[in-house]
Amino acid sequence: MNVVMISPGYPVEMAYFTRALAKVGATVIGVGDQPPDVLPSAAREGLTHYERVSLTDETGVLRALAGLARHARFELVECLWEPYMLLAARIREAFGLPGMTVEQTVPFRDKERMKQVIDAAGIRTPRHASTTTVAGVWQAAEWIGFPIIVKPIAGAGSADTYRVDSAAELNEVLPLLRHVPEVSVEEFVDAEEFTYDTVCADGEVLFEHMLWYRPRPLQMRTHEWISPTCISLRDLSPPDLQGGRQMGLEVLSALGFRSGFTHMEWYRKADGEVVFGEIGGRPPGARVVDLMNYATDGDLYVGWAEAVVEGGLSQPLDRRYNVGSIFKRARGSGRITRYEGLDGLLAEYADAVVAQELVPIGIPRRDWRASVIGDGLVMVRDPDLQRVIEMTERFAAEFTIYAE
Ligand SMILES: Nc1ncnc2c1ncn2[C@@H]1O[C@H](COP(=O)(O)OP(=O)(O)O)[C@@H](O)[C@H]1O
Ligand SMILES: [Mg+2]
């Protein structure tokens, strides 16, 4: 099968999906804007052909593919990078290929359309409105009532997302949103936050996964001193997870999702009520696919490729471990000078640490707002959830990276 992979090497994890397509026997044609010589090696290994285009120039991309179509018939167009999922849908429509259409893709990209479709299915969303004007935000705030969340309609990574508790705060926040063309205003849902992620084929869920964020992503993004952590949960059967799981299945069917990865976020309030957050028709970022692999001792890159190319999974993919990741942000600015508290924790949890990737000493620290990974990560696993909670808390609190 010939598969067109949009942006096969960027962001970097795309390269593993590209290689996985080749591993399951597909012939992979890459279409992206990276120069060929900077494609990651995993992407290069997977690609039979690479066409360099400007992905923002849709007409140019369609023209390049029409040229390719004279030599090779392609049967599938895949894109796992959010900004170009609509482009992939347009290509499918232009070439009459199966998979998500533009109409099916829009609700995965436009958070207002998303919630409208999900409301129509009777699923609990935060009270919401979308607007392009300052007056519209005030109107929505009045209707919804404080506290509210104001965020971009097509946002990612909690960028430009604000919790607003009062009219005075709204006055302060509005100027910060001037560059955002359309915002979503929502009821603020005070809750714990989880994901419900799947790999599907032909509308059937083949693999399920849940992640528990600690603290909530907006808090991770707001406070530099926090070490974000998340835990991939081994056991999805506890009663307090069933509401999210059920909601996940209902959301997938409301959106008519067919094949590939999905990544939904959901909120669980203290009284047990479950509220929809958002959904992407793509895998979670922040190395969560690697957490899935450590959780199952499997390969979800290949699992995804099998699902989209063959319509099934050949590996069992049972969740054997809880897997935690801890992301660190250096204290101070400039270059990384030292790590404190790391050696003791590594020695104590030697049996449980599965990955450790830290910005090396002497290298400039990174911008913690640009990526949740920050100055590095540690991943730990254990069948026992309590031990994973303890390890994530200790790596968060007792391990410090300094920069100066
Ligand atoms: N209605 C809401 N109530 C409470 N918190 C919210 C709400 N909407 C967003 N947030 C917080 O902001 C974060 C980012 O919002 P989200 O809608 O997931 O956008 P994205 O992840 O695409 O930036 C969420 O993970 C959550 O912590
Ligand atoms: Mg989100």
CSV table of N, CA and C and ligand atoms in Angstrom, one decimal, residues 111 156-158 193 213 217 263 265 267 278 282, ligand 2:
chain,number,residue,atom,x,y,z
A,111,LYS,N,-12.6,24.3,18.3
A,111,LYS,CA,-13.1,23.8,19.6
A,111,LYS,C,-14.6,24.2,19.8
A,156,ALA,N,-3.3,25.1,21.5
A,156,ALA,CA,-2.6,23.9,21.8
A,156,ALA,C,-1.6,24.3,23.0
A,157,GLY,N,-1.4,23.3,23.8
A,157,GLY,CA,-0.4,23.4,24.8
A,157,GLY,C,-0.7,24.5,25.8
A,158,SER,N,-2.0,24.8,26.1
A,158,SER,CA,-2.5,25.8,27.0
A,158,SER,C,-2.0,27.2,26.7
A,193,GLU,N,-7.9,16.3,36.1
A,193,GLU,CA,-7.9,16.2,34.7
A,193,GLU,C,-7.2,14.9,34.2
A,213,TYR,N,-3.1,13.8,34.8
A,213,TYR,CA,-2.2,14.9,34.8
A,213,TYR,C,-2.1,15.4,36.3
A,217,PRO,N,-3.0,20.7,33.4
A,217,PRO,CA,-2.1,21.3,32.4
A,217,PRO,C,-2.0,22.9,32.5
A,263,HIS,N,-7.0,11.5,21.1
A,263,HIS,CA,-6.5,12.0,22.4
A,263,HIS,C,-7.5,12.9,23.0
A,265,GLU,N,-9.3,14.9,26.4
A,265,GLU,CA,-9.0,15.3,27.8
A,265,GLU,C,-10.4,15.4,28.5
A,267,TYR,N,-12.5,16.0,32.5
A,267,TYR,CA,-12.4,16.5,33.8
A,267,TYR,C,-13.3,15.7,34.8
A,278,GLU,N,-11.5,18.3,25.7
A,278,GLU,CA,-11.3,18.5,24.2
A,278,GLU,C,-10.8,17.2,23.6
A,282,ARG,N,-5.4,12.6,16.9
A,282,ARG,CA,-4.0,12.4,16.8
A,282,ARG,C,-3.5,11.9,18.1
B,2,MG,MG,-5.6,20.3,26.0
